[in-house]
CSV table of C-alpha atoms and ligand atoms in Angstrom, one decimal:
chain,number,residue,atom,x,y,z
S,1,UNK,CA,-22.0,-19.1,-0.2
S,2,UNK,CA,-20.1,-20.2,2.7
S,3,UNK,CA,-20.2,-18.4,6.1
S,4,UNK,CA,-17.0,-15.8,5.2
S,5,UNK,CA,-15.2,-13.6,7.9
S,6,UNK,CA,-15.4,-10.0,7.6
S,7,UNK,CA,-12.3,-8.7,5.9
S,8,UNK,CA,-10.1,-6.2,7.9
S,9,UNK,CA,-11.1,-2.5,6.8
S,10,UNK,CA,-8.8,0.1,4.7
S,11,UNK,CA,-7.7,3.2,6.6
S,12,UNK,CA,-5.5,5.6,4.9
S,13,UNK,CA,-2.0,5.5,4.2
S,14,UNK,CA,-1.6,9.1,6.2
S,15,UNK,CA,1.4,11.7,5.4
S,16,UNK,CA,4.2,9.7,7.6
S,17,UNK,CA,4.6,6.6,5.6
S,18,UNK,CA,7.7,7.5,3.7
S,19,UNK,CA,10.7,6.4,6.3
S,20,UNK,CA,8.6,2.7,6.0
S,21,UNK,CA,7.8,2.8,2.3
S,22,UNK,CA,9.6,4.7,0.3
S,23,UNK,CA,12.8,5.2,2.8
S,24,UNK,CA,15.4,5.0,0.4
S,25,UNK,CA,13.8,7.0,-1.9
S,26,UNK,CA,13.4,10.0,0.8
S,27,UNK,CA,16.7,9.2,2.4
S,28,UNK,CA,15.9,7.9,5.5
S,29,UNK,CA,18.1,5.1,7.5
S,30,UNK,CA,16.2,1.9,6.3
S,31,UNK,CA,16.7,-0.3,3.7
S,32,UNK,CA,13.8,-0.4,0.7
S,33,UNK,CA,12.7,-3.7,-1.1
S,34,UNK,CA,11.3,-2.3,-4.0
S,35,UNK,CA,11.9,1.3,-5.6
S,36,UNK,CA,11.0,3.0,-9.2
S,37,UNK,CA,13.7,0.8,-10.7
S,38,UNK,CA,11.2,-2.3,-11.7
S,39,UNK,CA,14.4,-3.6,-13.6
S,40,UNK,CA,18.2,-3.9,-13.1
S,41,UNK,CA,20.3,-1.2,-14.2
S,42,UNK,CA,21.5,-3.9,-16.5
S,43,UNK,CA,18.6,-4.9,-19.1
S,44,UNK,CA,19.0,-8.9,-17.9
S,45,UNK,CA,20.1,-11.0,-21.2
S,46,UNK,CA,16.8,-12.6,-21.7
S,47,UNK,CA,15.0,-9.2,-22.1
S,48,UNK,CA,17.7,-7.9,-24.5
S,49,UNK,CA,15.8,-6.7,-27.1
S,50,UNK,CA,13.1,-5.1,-24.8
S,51,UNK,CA,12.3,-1.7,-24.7
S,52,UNK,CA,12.9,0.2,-21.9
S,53,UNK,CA,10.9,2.8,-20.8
S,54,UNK,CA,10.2,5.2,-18.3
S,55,UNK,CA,6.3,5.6,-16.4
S,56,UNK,CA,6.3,9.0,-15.3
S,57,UNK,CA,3.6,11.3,-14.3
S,58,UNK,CA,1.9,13.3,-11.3
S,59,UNK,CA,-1.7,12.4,-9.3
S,60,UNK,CA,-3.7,15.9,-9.7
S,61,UNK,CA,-6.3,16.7,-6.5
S,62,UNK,CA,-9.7,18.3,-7.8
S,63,UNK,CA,-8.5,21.8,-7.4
S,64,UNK,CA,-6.1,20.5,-10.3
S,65,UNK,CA,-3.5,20.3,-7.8
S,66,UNK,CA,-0.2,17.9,-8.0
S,67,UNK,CA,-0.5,15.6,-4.6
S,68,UNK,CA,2.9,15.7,-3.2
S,69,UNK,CA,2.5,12.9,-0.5
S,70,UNK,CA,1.5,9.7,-2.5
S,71,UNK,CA,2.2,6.5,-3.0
S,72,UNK,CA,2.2,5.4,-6.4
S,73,UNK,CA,2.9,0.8,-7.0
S,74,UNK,CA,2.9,-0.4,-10.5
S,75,UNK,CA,2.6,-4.5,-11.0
S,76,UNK,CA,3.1,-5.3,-14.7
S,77,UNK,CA,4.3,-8.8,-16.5
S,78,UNK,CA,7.4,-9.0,-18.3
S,79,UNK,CA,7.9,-8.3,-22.0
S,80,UNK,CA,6.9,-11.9,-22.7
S,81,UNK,CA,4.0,-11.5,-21.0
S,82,UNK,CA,4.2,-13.5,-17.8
S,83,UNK,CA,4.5,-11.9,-14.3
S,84,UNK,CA,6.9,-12.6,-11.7
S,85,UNK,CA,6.7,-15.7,-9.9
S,86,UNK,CA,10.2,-16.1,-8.1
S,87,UNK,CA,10.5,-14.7,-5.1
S,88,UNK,CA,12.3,-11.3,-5.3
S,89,UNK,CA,15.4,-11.0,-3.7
S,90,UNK,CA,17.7,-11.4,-1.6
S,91,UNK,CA,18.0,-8.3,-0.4
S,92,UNK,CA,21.2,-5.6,-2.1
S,93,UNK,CA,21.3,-8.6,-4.9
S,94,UNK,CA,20.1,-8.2,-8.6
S,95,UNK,CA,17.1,-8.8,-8.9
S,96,UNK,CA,16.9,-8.8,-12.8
S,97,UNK,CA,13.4,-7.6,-13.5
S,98,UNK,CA,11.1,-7.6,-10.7
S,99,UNK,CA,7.8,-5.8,-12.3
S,100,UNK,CA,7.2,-4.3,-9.3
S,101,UNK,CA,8.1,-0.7,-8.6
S,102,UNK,CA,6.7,1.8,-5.9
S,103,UNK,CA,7.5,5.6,-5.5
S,104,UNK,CA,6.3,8.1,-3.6
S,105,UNK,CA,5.8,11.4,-5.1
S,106,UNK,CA,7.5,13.6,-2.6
S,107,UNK,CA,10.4,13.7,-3.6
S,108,UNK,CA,11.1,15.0,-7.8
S,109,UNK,CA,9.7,18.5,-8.4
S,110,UNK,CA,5.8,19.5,-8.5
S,111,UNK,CA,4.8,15.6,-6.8
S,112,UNK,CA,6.3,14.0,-10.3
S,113,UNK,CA,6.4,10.2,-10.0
S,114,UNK,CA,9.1,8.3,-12.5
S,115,UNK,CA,10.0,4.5,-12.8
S,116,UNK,CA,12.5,2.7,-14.8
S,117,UNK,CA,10.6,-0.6,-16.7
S,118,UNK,CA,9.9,-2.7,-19.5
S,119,UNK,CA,7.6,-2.4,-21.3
S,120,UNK,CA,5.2,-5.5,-21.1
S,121,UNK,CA,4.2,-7.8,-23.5
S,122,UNK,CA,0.7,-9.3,-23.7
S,123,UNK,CA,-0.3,-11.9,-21.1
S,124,UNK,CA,-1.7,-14.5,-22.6
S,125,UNK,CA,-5.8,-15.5,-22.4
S,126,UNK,CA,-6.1,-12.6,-19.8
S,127,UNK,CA,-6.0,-9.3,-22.3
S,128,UNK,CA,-5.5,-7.6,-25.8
S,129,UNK,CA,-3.5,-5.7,-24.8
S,130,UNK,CA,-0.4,-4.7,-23.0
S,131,UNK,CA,-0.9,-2.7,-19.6
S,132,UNK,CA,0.5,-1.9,-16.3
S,133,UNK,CA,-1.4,-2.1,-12.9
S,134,UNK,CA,-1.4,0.9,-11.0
S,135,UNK,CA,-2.1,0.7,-7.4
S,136,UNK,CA,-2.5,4.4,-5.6
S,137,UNK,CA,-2.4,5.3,-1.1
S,138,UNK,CA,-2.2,8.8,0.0
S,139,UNK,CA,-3.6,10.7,2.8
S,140,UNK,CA,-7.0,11.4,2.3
S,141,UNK,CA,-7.7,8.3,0.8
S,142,UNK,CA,-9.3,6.0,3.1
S,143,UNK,CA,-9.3,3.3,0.8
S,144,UNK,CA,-6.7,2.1,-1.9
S,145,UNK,CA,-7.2,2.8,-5.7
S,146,UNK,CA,-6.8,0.6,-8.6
S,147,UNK,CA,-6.3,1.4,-12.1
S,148,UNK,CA,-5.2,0.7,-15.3
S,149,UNK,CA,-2.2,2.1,-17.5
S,150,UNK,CA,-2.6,0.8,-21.1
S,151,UNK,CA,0.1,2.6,-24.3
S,152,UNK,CA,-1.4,5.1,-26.5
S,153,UNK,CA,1.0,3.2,-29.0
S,154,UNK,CA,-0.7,0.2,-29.1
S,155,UNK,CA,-3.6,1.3,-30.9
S,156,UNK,CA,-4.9,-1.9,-32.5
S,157,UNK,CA,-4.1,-4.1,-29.3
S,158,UNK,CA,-5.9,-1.8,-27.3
S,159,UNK,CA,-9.4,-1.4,-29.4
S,160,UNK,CA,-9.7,-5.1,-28.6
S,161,UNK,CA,-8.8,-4.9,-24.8
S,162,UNK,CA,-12.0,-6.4,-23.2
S,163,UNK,CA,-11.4,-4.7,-20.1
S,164,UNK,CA,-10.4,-1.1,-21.5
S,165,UNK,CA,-13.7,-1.9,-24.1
S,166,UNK,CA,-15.8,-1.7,-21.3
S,167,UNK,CA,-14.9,1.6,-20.0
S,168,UNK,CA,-17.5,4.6,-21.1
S,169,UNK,CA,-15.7,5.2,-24.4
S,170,UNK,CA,-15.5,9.4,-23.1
S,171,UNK,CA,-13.4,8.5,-20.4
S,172,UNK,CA,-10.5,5.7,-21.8
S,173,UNK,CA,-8.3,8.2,-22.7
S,174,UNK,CA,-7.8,8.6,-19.0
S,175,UNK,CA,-6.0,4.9,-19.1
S,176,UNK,CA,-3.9,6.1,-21.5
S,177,UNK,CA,-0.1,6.9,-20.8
S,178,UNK,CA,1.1,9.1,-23.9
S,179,UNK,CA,4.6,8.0,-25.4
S,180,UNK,CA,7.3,10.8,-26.1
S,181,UNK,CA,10.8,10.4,-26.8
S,182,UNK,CA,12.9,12.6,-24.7
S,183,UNK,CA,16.2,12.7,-25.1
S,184,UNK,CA,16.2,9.2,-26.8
S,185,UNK,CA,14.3,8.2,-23.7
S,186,UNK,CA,11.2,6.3,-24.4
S,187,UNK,CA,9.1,8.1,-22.0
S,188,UNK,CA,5.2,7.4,-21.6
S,189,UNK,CA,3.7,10.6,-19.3
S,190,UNK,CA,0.7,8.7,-16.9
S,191,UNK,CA,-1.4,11.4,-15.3
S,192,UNK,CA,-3.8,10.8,-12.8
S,193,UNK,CA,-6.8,12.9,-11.6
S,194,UNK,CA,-9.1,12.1,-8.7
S,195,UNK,CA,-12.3,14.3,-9.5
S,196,UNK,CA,-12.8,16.9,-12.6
S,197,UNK,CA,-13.5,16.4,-16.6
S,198,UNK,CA,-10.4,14.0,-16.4
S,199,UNK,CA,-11.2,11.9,-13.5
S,200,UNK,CA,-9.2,8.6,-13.7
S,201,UNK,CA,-11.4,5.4,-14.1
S,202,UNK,CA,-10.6,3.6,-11.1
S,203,UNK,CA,-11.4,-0.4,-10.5
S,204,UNK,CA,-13.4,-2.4,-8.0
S,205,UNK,CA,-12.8,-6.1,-7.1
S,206,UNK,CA,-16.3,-6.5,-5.2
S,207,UNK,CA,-19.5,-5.0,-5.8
E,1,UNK,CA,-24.2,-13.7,7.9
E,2,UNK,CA,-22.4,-10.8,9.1
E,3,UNK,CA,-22.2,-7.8,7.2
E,4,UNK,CA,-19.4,-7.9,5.1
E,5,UNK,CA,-19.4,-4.2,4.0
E,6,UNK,CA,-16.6,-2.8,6.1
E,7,UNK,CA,-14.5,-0.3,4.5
E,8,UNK,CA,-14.6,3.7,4.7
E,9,UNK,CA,-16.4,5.6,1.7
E,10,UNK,CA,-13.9,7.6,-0.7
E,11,UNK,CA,-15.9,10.8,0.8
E,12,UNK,CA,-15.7,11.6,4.1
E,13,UNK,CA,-16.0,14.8,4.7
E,14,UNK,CA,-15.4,14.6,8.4
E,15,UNK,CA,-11.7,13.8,7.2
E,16,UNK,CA,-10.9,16.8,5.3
E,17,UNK,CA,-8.5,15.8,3.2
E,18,UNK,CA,-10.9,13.3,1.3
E,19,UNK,CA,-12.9,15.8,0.1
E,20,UNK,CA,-10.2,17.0,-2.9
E,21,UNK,CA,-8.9,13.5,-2.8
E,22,UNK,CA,-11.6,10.9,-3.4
E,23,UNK,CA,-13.2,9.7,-7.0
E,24,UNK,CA,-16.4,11.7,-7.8
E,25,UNK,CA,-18.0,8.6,-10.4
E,26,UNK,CA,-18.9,4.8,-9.6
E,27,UNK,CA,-15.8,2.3,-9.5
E,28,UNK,CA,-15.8,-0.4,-12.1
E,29,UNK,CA,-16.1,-3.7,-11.5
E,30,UNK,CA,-13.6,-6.2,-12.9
E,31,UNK,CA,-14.9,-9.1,-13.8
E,32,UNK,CA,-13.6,-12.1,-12.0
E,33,UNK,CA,-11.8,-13.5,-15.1
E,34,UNK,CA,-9.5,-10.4,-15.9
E,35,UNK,CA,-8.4,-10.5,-12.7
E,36,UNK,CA,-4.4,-10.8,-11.5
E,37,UNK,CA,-3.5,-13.8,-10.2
E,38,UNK,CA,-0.6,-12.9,-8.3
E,39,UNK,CA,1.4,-10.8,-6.9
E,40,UNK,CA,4.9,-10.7,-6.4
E,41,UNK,CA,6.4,-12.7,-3.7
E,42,UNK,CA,9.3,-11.4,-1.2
E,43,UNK,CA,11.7,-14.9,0.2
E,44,UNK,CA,12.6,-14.1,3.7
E,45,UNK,CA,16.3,-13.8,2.8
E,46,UNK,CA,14.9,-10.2,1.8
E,47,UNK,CA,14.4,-8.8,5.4
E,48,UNK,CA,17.3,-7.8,7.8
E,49,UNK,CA,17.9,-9.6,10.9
E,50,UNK,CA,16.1,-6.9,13.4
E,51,UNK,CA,13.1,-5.9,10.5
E,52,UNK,CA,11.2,-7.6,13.0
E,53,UNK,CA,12.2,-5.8,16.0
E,54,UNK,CA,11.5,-2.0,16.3
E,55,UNK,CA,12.8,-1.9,19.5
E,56,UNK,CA,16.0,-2.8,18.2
E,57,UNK,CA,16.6,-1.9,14.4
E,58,UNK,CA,17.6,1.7,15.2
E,59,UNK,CA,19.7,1.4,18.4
E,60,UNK,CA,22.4,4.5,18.4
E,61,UNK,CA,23.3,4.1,22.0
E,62,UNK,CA,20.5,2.5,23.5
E,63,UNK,CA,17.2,1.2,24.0
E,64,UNK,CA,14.4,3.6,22.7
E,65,UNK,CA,12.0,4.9,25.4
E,66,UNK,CA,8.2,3.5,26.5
E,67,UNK,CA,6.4,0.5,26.6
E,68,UNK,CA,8.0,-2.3,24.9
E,69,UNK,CA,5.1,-4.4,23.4
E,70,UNK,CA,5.1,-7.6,21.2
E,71,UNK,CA,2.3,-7.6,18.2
E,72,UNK,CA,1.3,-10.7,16.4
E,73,UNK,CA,-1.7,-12.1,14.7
E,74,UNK,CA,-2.4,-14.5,11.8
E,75,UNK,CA,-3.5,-12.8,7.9
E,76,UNK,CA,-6.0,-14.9,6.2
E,77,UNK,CA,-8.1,-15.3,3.7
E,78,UNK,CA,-12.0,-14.7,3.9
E,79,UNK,CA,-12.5,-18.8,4.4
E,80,UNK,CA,-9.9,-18.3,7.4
E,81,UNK,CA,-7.1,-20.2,5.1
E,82,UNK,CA,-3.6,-18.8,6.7
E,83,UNK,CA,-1.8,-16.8,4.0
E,84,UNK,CA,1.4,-17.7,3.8
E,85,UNK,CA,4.6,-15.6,2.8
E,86,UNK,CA,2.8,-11.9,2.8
E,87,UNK,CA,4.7,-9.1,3.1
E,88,UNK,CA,4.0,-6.6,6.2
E,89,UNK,CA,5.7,-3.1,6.3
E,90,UNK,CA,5.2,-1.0,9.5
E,91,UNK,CA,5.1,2.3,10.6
E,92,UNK,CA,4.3,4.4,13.7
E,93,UNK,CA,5.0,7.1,15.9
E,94,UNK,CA,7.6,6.8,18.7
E,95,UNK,CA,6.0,6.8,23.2
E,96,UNK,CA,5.9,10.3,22.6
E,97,UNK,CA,3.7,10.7,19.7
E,98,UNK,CA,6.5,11.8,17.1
E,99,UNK,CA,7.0,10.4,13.5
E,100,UNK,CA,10.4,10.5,12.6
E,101,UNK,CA,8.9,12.3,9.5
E,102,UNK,CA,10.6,15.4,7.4
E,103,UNK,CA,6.9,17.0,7.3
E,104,UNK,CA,6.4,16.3,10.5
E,105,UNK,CA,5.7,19.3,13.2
E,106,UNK,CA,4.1,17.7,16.6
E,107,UNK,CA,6.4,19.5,19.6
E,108,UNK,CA,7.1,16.0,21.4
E,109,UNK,CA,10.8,14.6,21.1
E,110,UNK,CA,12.0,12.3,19.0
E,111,UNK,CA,14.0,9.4,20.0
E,112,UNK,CA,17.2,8.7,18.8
E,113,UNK,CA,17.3,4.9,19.2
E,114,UNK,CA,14.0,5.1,17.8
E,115,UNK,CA,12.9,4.8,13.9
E,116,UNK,CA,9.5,3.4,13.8
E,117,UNK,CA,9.9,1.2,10.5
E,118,UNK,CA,9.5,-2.4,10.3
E,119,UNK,CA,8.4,-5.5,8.3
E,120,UNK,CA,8.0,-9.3,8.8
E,121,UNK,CA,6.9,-12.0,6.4
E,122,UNK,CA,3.9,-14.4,7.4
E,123,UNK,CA,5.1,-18.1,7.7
E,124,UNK,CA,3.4,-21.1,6.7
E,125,UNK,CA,0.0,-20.5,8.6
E,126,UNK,CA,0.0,-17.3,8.3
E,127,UNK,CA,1.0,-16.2,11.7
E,128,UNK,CA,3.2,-13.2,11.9
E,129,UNK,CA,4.8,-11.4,15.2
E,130,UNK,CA,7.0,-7.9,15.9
E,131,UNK,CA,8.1,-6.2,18.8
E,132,UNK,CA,8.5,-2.4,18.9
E,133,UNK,CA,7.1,0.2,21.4
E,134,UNK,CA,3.6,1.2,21.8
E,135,UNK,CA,3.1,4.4,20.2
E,136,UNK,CA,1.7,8.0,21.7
E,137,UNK,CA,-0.9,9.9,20.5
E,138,UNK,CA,-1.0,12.5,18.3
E,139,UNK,CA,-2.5,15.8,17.2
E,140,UNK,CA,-3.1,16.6,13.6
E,141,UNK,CA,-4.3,19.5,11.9
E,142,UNK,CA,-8.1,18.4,10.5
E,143,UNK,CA,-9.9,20.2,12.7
E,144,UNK,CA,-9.6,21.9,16.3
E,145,UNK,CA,-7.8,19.7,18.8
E,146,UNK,CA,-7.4,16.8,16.2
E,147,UNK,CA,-5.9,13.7,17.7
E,148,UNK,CA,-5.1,10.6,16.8
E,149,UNK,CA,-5.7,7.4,18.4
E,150,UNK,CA,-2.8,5.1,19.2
E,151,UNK,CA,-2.2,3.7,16.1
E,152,UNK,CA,0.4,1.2,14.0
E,153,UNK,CA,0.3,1.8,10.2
E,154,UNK,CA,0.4,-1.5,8.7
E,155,UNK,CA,1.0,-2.2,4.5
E,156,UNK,CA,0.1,-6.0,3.4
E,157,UNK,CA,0.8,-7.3,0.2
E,158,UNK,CA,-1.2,-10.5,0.1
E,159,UNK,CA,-1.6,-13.0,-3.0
E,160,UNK,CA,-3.6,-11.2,-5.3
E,161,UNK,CA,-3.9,-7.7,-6.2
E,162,UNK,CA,-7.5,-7.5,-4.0
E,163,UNK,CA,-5.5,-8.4,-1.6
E,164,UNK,CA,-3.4,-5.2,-1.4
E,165,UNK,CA,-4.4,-3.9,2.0
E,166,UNK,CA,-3.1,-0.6,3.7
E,167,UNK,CA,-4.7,0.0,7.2
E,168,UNK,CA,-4.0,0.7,10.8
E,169,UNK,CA,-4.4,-1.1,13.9
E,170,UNK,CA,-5.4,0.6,17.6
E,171,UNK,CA,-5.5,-0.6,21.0
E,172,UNK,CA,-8.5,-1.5,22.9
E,173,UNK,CA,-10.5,1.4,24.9
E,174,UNK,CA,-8.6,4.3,23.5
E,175,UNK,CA,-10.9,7.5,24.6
E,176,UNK,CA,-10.1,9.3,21.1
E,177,UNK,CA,-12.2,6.7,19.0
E,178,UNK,CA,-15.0,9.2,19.3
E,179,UNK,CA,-13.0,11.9,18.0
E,180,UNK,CA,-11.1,10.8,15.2
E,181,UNK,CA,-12.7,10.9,11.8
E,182,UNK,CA,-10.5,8.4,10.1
E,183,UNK,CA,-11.3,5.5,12.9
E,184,UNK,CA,-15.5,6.8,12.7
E,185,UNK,CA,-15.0,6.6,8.5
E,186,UNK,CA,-15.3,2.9,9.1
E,187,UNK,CA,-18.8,1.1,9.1
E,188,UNK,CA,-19.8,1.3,13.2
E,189,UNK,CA,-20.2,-2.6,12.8
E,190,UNK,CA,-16.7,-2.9,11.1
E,191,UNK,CA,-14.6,-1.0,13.5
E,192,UNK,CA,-14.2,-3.5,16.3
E,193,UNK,CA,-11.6,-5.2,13.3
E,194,UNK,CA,-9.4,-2.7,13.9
E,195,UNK,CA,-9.2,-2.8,17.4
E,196,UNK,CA,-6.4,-5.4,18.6
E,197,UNK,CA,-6.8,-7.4,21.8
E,198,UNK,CA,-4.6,-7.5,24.9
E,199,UNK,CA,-3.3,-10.8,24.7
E,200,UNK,CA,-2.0,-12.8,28.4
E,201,UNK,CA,-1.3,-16.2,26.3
E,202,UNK,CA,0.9,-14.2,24.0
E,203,UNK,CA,2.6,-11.8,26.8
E,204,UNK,CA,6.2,-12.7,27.8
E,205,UNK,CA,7.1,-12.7,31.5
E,206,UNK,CA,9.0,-9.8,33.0
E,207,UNK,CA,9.7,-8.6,28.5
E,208,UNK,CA,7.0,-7.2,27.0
E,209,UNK,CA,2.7,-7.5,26.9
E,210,UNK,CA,0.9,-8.8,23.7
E,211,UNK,CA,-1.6,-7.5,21.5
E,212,UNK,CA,-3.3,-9.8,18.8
E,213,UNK,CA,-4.2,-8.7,15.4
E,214,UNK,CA,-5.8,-10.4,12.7
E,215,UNK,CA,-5.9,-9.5,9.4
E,216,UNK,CA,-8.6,-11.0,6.9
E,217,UNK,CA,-7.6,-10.3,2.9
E,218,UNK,CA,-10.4,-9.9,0.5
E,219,UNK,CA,-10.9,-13.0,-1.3
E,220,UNK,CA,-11.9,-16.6,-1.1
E,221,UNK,CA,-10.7,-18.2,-4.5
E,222,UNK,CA,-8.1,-21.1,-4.6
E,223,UNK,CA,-5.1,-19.6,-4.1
E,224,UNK,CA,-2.3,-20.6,-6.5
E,225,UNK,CA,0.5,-20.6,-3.8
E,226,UNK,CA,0.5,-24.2,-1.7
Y,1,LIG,FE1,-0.3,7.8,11.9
């Protein structure tokens, strides 16, 4: 392999990102870019059959704790399956759906993290199933996590997901987000875990 | 070949808080061909006329206090290919060592023509460049007489999910490297990349002095942006 430069190391996100990050969110003076709303009040016309759901959930520290200062990004394709290409913005416009969405979790009650989607559809060649990436910073975490939310609805798609089929079969149901209907909400509850009996699978992209 | 193992472990204990807050079992390893290809993509009419300039996006009745300081670099790939159009979010504490942060509790002032959040797109090759003011140190609580180095927080969202990069940058000979567990998490061969360089090509007369810092993004594939 080619001679390759060195890549520039992780450090942690650290407790003071929020006025940067998530400003809007925690009501500071600063404009965000991207929020928990990963699609337009409006469902946009093409999607207009789509379900829309909410992601909502809490990262638990190994004392079973919820993590109040976290930093929770979800990247997911649309319900046709293809992700985002156009560039998103400009910025106070409407942006349709963007299938990006980030939210810290200091601000709901007990470090609960809560994002308005749709729910994606298959992307073609690349998976069985439907699923959601879930990218995770908080202080204490010197590097960032990746993981996977798949739909415990999608039961067929997701026994041939070649991905989730590789995970030790004792620990998938950690990748699993569990639908509820609240209040004719189409909720799906995506709880994360750093150590214990429940410990999240996270993903690597180099050995 | 240089060692290309540079990021902190999950555990480190030295750093208290990773010790509750970092995975206990092996990562697994995507294979290359269930990888993302992209990720999404800001168009510059997204950013606000001063995003750029720290030293001026929170002006209330004047200009905020310390050493005004201009920071650019170029983010690139592995192979040294320019990544174009990457969104950089900033964050920092004011001259006085003080995040304009709810939980924040360091005695030092804040400063009201200061807020300490920024963000610039890369262009073409690359090559990115802010101003703002160079940040104090810091205690914390880890351990007794914690401090932090001088520090800007830096998020990158680069063309590929592996590319996702949160990190911060410090200035060159800072005395607290020694002391600070999150700058010793690093690999001792790695930590240099952190370090910006004073920069005389890139300093502007009688304005403001220049650090250089370049950011390298996991990854070497063909990327599908032109
Ligand atoms: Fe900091």
């Amino acid at each position: 392999m080619a001679h390759l430069l060195r890549e520039t190391p992780s450090q942690t996100v650290g407790p003071f990102f929020a006025y940067s990050l998530t400003a809007e969110q925690y009501g500071y003076p600063y404009t965000s870019l991207m929020n928990h709303a990963m699609v337009s009040d409006q469902t946009p016309a093409d999607y207009a059959a789509s379900e829309r759901i909410f992601i909502q959930g809490r990262v638990y520290d190994g004392q079973g704790n919820p993590i109040p200062d976290a930093v929770v990004e979800l990247w997911q394709a649309d319900p046709q399956g293809h992700y985002r290409l156009a560039p998103i913005g400009p910025r106070n416009g409407q942006p349709g759906f963007t299938g990006f969405g980030r939210m810290g979790t200091g601000t709901l009650p007990d470090g609960q993290f809560r994002f308005t989607t749709l729910k994606p559809g298959v992307v073609a060649g690349a998976n069985a199933a439907p699923y959601i990436n879930v990218t995770l910073f908080m202080r204490g975490s010197l590097r960032g996590l990746f993981t996977r939310l798949y739909f415990s609805d999608e039961v067929d798609a997701n026994a041939q997901d070649a991905l989730l089929n590789s995970v030790d079969p004792a620990r998938r149901h950690t990748l699993l987000a569990h639908r509820e209907d609240q209040n004719g909400q189409l909720t799906y509850t995506f709880n994360l875990h750093m150590q214990g009996d429940n410990e999240t699978v996270f993903f690597a992209f180099a050995p | 070949m240089p060692d290309l193992d540079v990021h902190p472990p999950h555990l480190y204990p030295a750093y208290k808080s990773t010790i509750l807050r970092s995975p206990t079992r092996p990562l697994l390893l995507v294979p290359e061909h269930l990888r993302d290809v992209s990720m999404p993509v800001f168009g510059e009419s997204v950013l606000g006329e001063f995003d750029h300039d720290l030293t001026k996006n929170a002006r209330v009745n004047g200009e905020p206090i310390g050493e005004r300081i201009k920071v650019t670099g170029r983010v690139m790939d592995q192979q040294g290919r320019g990544l174009a159009n990457v969104l950089i979010e900033i964050w920092q504490a004011n001259a006085a060592g003080r995040y304009v942060h709810k939980a924040e509790i360091h005695d030092a002032p804040l400063d009201p023509n200061f807020l300490g959040s920024g963000r610039v797109l890369t262009d073409a090759e690359g090559r990115y460049s802010f101003y703002t003011i160079k940040p104090g140190a810091y205690p914390w609580g880890n351990h007794y007489n914690a401090w932090r180095p001088n520090h800007i927080h830096f998020s990158v969202l680069g063309h590929h999910l592996e590319q996702r990069l949160v990190t911060q940058m410090y200035f060159p000979g800072d005395p607290l490297f020694a002391f600070d567990p999150i700058f010793q998490s690093t690999p001792v061969p790695a930590r240099e990349l952190l370090i910006a360089q004073f920069s005389m090509d890139h300093t502007e007369a009688e304005f403001a002095l220049a650090y250089m810092f370049d950011m390298v993004l996991n990854g070497h594939r063909k990327t599908p942006f032109q």
